[in-house]
Amino acid sequence: MTHFHLCDGVVHCESVALPQLARDVGTPLFVYSSAAMLAQARRLRSALALLGDPLIAYAVKANPNAAVLATLSGEGLGADVVSGGEYARARAAGVSPDRIVFSGVGKTAAEMQLALEGGLRQFNLESAEEAEMLSQVASGLGRAAPVAIRVNPDVDAGSHAKISTGAARSKFGIPFADTAEVAARVRELPALDLIGVAVHIGSQLTSLAPLERAFGRIGTLIDELRAAGHDIRTADLGGGLGVRYEPSAPEPPSIEDYAAMVARVTRGWNVGLAFEPGRLIVGDAGVLLTEVIRVKAGAAGPIVVLDAAMNDLMRPSLYDAWHGIDAVAPDGETMIADIVGPVCETGDTFALARRIDSVSAGDLMIIRTAGAYGATMASTYNSRALIPEVLVNGTDWAVVRERRDTAAFLREEHVPAWIGREAAG
Ligand code: LLP
């Protein structure tokens, strides 16, 4: 079910008409539906209930907006963080320390210290070298650091190469063959408490098979580590379940099928489970609302130039990702067009030769499924503003991030005195 739907001929988010947001806030902007993200969180929680009461640690990177985090933390979700910044955001949103997992291949000593002082459930260790540093930091603070071994299971996620993380050659995790040695080292090192194992093989997975293979290896790892005398109490199975971007593409596995698979594979593990979903929770809960600047006559047909660009939503240019694009007030006519942004790069293209609703200058459009990895990956390339984010809740809405525009950039940048600006004038 979508929370962005046509009502009286105009797309609404829940009960708010998008033209009203465009008028009041200005385009382009991201619009998020609270009901959509809550529905996904609840559906996931109820599907996973057959596994006891696992931790659902929302992957903050997917959409770190403070209001989004507060919404999800209010629903009882924890947080999977990969930087000091994400840790601070999770805490500010009210996520309790024992529901925070710290992932990431390059945790710094300062980030380790921040999380140890503030508290967390576990660090997902990505290397022996990281264990050495964590041991030093934790010892210095006089605290024990709970750690899980993130294994690289050497499983191809079958997703886009840039978002697959489980193949042996990738930078993520500890090679399966090295896990016993790393675990032994962790036991020797002071101030580390090995509590579990972790895995995450990639994002936007549209088949359960690679996940099942990876989880199977985690089961083997738990047995091996226990046989070596380690007290393994937790298993973090990562995120990665995909959402449907393209209506004609096959439906990704359902949350319920995923939960059933996990239940089958983890039977008898006797651990507390954790999950790190990101896109699944917020992907469908957001759109990028944009205005058509003009429709330009191109060599191969019309080119719709939007006021949103690749700097606002990188996914199409970075991963050739397909996103649905619709008029906010469709008149029933269609056209075939290229849909582009104003940035000076050929890659600033949202779709090529796509059949879309007929639009002309001044019309509003939405780019769908932009709630995950949208605003969070935005840049100010071409000196474009970081665009606002709006959260809708029924008939209520609020700007949950303000526009960061040229005046802000100019305030933040400094021309040193030695440049002698007066000489240039
Ligand atoms: N856990 C870890 C350790 C991760 O690295 C990630 C995502 C997640 C959980 C959440 O994965 P999800 O459930 O959202 O698939 N920018 C890309 C996606 C990058 C994903 C990075 N890691 C995109 O726009 O498709």
Coordinates of N, CA and C and ligand atoms in Angstrom, one line a residue, residues 57-62 80-82 103-104 124 126 150 159-160 162-165 172 199-205 236-242 245 275-282 313-315 318-319 321 323 372-374 376-377, ligand 1:
A57 N 17.6 -2.9 14.5 CA 18.4 -1.7 14.6 C 18.4 -1.0 13.2
Y58 N 17.6 0.0 13.1 CA 17.4 0.7 11.9 C 18.7 1.2 11.4
A59 N 19.0 1.0 10.1 CA 20.3 1.5 9.6 C 20.2 3.0 9.3
V60 N 20.8 3.8 10.2 CA 20.6 5.2 10.2 C 21.0 5.8 8.8
K61 N 22.0 5.2 8.2 CA 22.5 5.8 6.9 C 21.4 6.0 5.9
A62 N 20.4 5.1 5.9 CA 19.3 5.2 4.9 C 18.6 6.5 4.9
D80 N 21.5 1.1 13.9 CA 22.7 0.6 13.4 C 23.5 1.8 12.9
V81 N 24.6 2.1 13.5 CA 25.3 3.4 13.1 C 26.7 3.0 12.6
V82 N 27.2 3.9 11.8 CA 28.6 3.7 11.2 C 29.5 4.9 11.3
S103 N 28.6 -0.4 13.4 CA 29.2 -1.1 12.2 C 30.2 -0.2 11.6
G104 N 30.8 -0.7 10.5 CA 31.7 0.1 9.7 C 33.1 -0.3 9.7
N124 N 30.5 -4.1 15.8 CA 30.7 -5.2 14.8 C 32.1 -5.1 14.3
E126 N 35.4 -5.5 12.3 CA 35.7 -5.8 10.9 C 37.1 -6.3 10.6
R150 N 32.2 -9.5 12.6 CA 31.5 -9.4 11.3 C 32.2 -10.3 10.3
S159 N 23.2 -8.2 -6.2 CA 22.7 -6.9 -6.3 C 23.7 -6.0 -7.1
H160 N 23.4 -4.7 -7.2 CA 24.4 -3.9 -7.9 C 25.8 -4.0 -7.3
K162 N 28.0 -1.9 -6.8 CA 28.4 -0.9 -5.8 C 27.8 -1.0 -4.5
I163 N 26.8 -1.8 -4.3 CA 26.1 -2.0 -3.0 C 26.1 -3.5 -2.6
S164 N 27.0 -4.3 -3.1 CA 27.2 -5.6 -2.7 C 28.5 -5.7 -1.8
T165 N 28.3 -6.3 -0.6 CA 29.4 -6.2 0.3 C 29.9 -7.6 0.8
F172 N 34.7 -5.4 3.2 CA 33.9 -5.6 4.4 C 34.1 -7.0 5.1
V199 N 26.7 -10.3 10.2 CA 26.9 -10.5 8.7 C 26.0 -9.5 8.0
H200 N 26.5 -8.9 6.9 CA 25.6 -8.1 6.0 C 26.2 -8.2 4.6
I201 N 25.5 -8.7 3.7 CA 26.1 -9.0 2.4 C 25.8 -8.0 1.3
G202 N 24.9 -7.1 1.6 CA 24.6 -6.1 0.5 C 23.2 -5.5 0.7
S203 N 22.9 -4.7 -0.3 CA 21.7 -3.9 -0.1 C 20.8 -4.1 -1.4
Q204 N 19.5 -3.8 -1.3 CA 18.6 -4.0 -2.4 C 18.6 -5.4 -2.9
L205 N 18.6 -6.4 -2.0 CA 18.5 -7.8 -2.4 C 17.1 -8.2 -2.8
D236 N 23.8 -11.0 14.5 CA 23.3 -9.8 13.8 C 23.2 -10.1 12.4
L237 N 22.0 -10.2 11.8 CA 21.9 -10.7 10.4 C 21.9 -9.6 9.4
G238 N 22.2 -8.3 9.8 CA 22.3 -7.2 8.9 C 21.0 -6.8 8.3
G239 N 21.1 -6.0 7.2 CA 19.9 -5.5 6.5 C 19.9 -6.1 5.1
G240 N 19.4 -5.3 4.1 CA 19.6 -5.7 2.7 C 18.4 -6.0 2.0
L241 N 17.3 -6.3 2.7 CA 16.1 -6.7 1.9 C 15.6 -5.6 1.0
G242 N 15.4 -5.9 -0.2 CA 15.1 -4.8 -1.2 C 13.6 -4.4 -1.2
Y245 N 11.2 -0.8 -6.8 CA 11.3 0.5 -7.4 C 10.5 0.5 -8.7
F275 N 18.7 -7.3 13.6 CA 18.6 -7.0 12.2 C 18.9 -5.5 12.0
E276 N 19.4 -5.2 10.8 CA 19.8 -3.8 10.5 C 19.1 -3.3 9.2
P277 N 17.8 -3.3 9.1 CA 17.1 -2.9 7.9 C 17.2 -1.3 7.8
G278 N 17.4 -0.9 6.6 CA 17.3 0.6 6.3 C 16.3 0.9 5.2
R279 N 16.6 0.5 4.0 CA 15.7 0.8 2.9 C 14.3 0.3 3.0
L280 N 14.2 -0.9 3.6 CA 12.9 -1.6 3.8 C 12.0 -0.7 4.6
I281 N 12.5 0.0 5.6 CA 11.7 0.8 6.5 C 11.3 2.1 5.8
V282 N 12.3 2.8 5.2 CA 12.0 4.2 4.7 C 11.9 4.4 3.2
L313 N 19.3 13.6 -5.5 CA 19.0 12.1 -5.5 C 20.1 11.5 -6.5
M314 N 21.1 10.9 -5.8 CA 22.2 10.4 -6.6 C 22.0 9.1 -7.2
R315 N 21.0 8.3 -6.8 CA 20.9 6.9 -7.1 C 20.8 6.6 -8.6
L318 N 24.4 7.3 -9.9 CA 25.4 6.5 -9.3 C 25.2 5.0 -9.6
Y319 N 24.0 4.5 -9.6 CA 23.8 3.1 -9.8 C 22.9 2.8 -11.0
A321 N 20.0 3.6 -11.2 CA 18.8 3.1 -10.5 C 17.5 3.6 -11.2
H323 N 13.8 4.9 -10.8 CA 12.8 5.4 -9.9 C 11.5 5.8 -10.6
A372 N 14.8 6.4 1.1 CA 16.1 5.8 1.6 C 17.2 6.2 0.6
Y373 N 18.3 6.6 1.1 CA 19.5 6.9 0.3 C 19.2 8.1 -0.7
G374 N 18.3 9.0 -0.2 CA 18.0 10.2 -1.0 C 18.7 11.4 -0.4
T376 N 20.1 11.8 2.4 CA 21.3 11.5 3.1 C 22.5 11.5 2.2
M377 N 22.3 11.2 0.9 CA 23.5 11.2 0.0 C 23.6 12.5 -0.8
Ligands
LLP1 N1 24.0 -2.8 7.7 C1 25.1 -2.5 7.1 C2 26.4 -2.9 7.8 C3 25.1 -1.8 5.9 O1 26.3 -1.5 5.4 C4 23.9 -1.4 5.4 C5 23.9 -0.6 4.1 C6 22.7 -1.7 6.0 C7 22.8 -2.4 7.2 C8 21.4 -1.3 5.5 O2 21.1 -1.9 4.3 P1 19.6 -1.8 3.7 O3 18.7 -2.6 4.6 O4 19.2 -0.4 3.6 O5 19.7 -2.5 2.3 N2 23.4 4.0 -1.2 C9 23.0 2.7 -1.7 C10 22.8 1.7 -0.6 C11 24.1 1.5 0.3 C12 23.9 0.6 1.4 C13 25.0 0.6 2.4 N3 24.9 -0.2 3.5 C14 21.7 2.8 -2.5 O6 21.2 3.9 -2.7 O7 21.2 1.8 -3.0

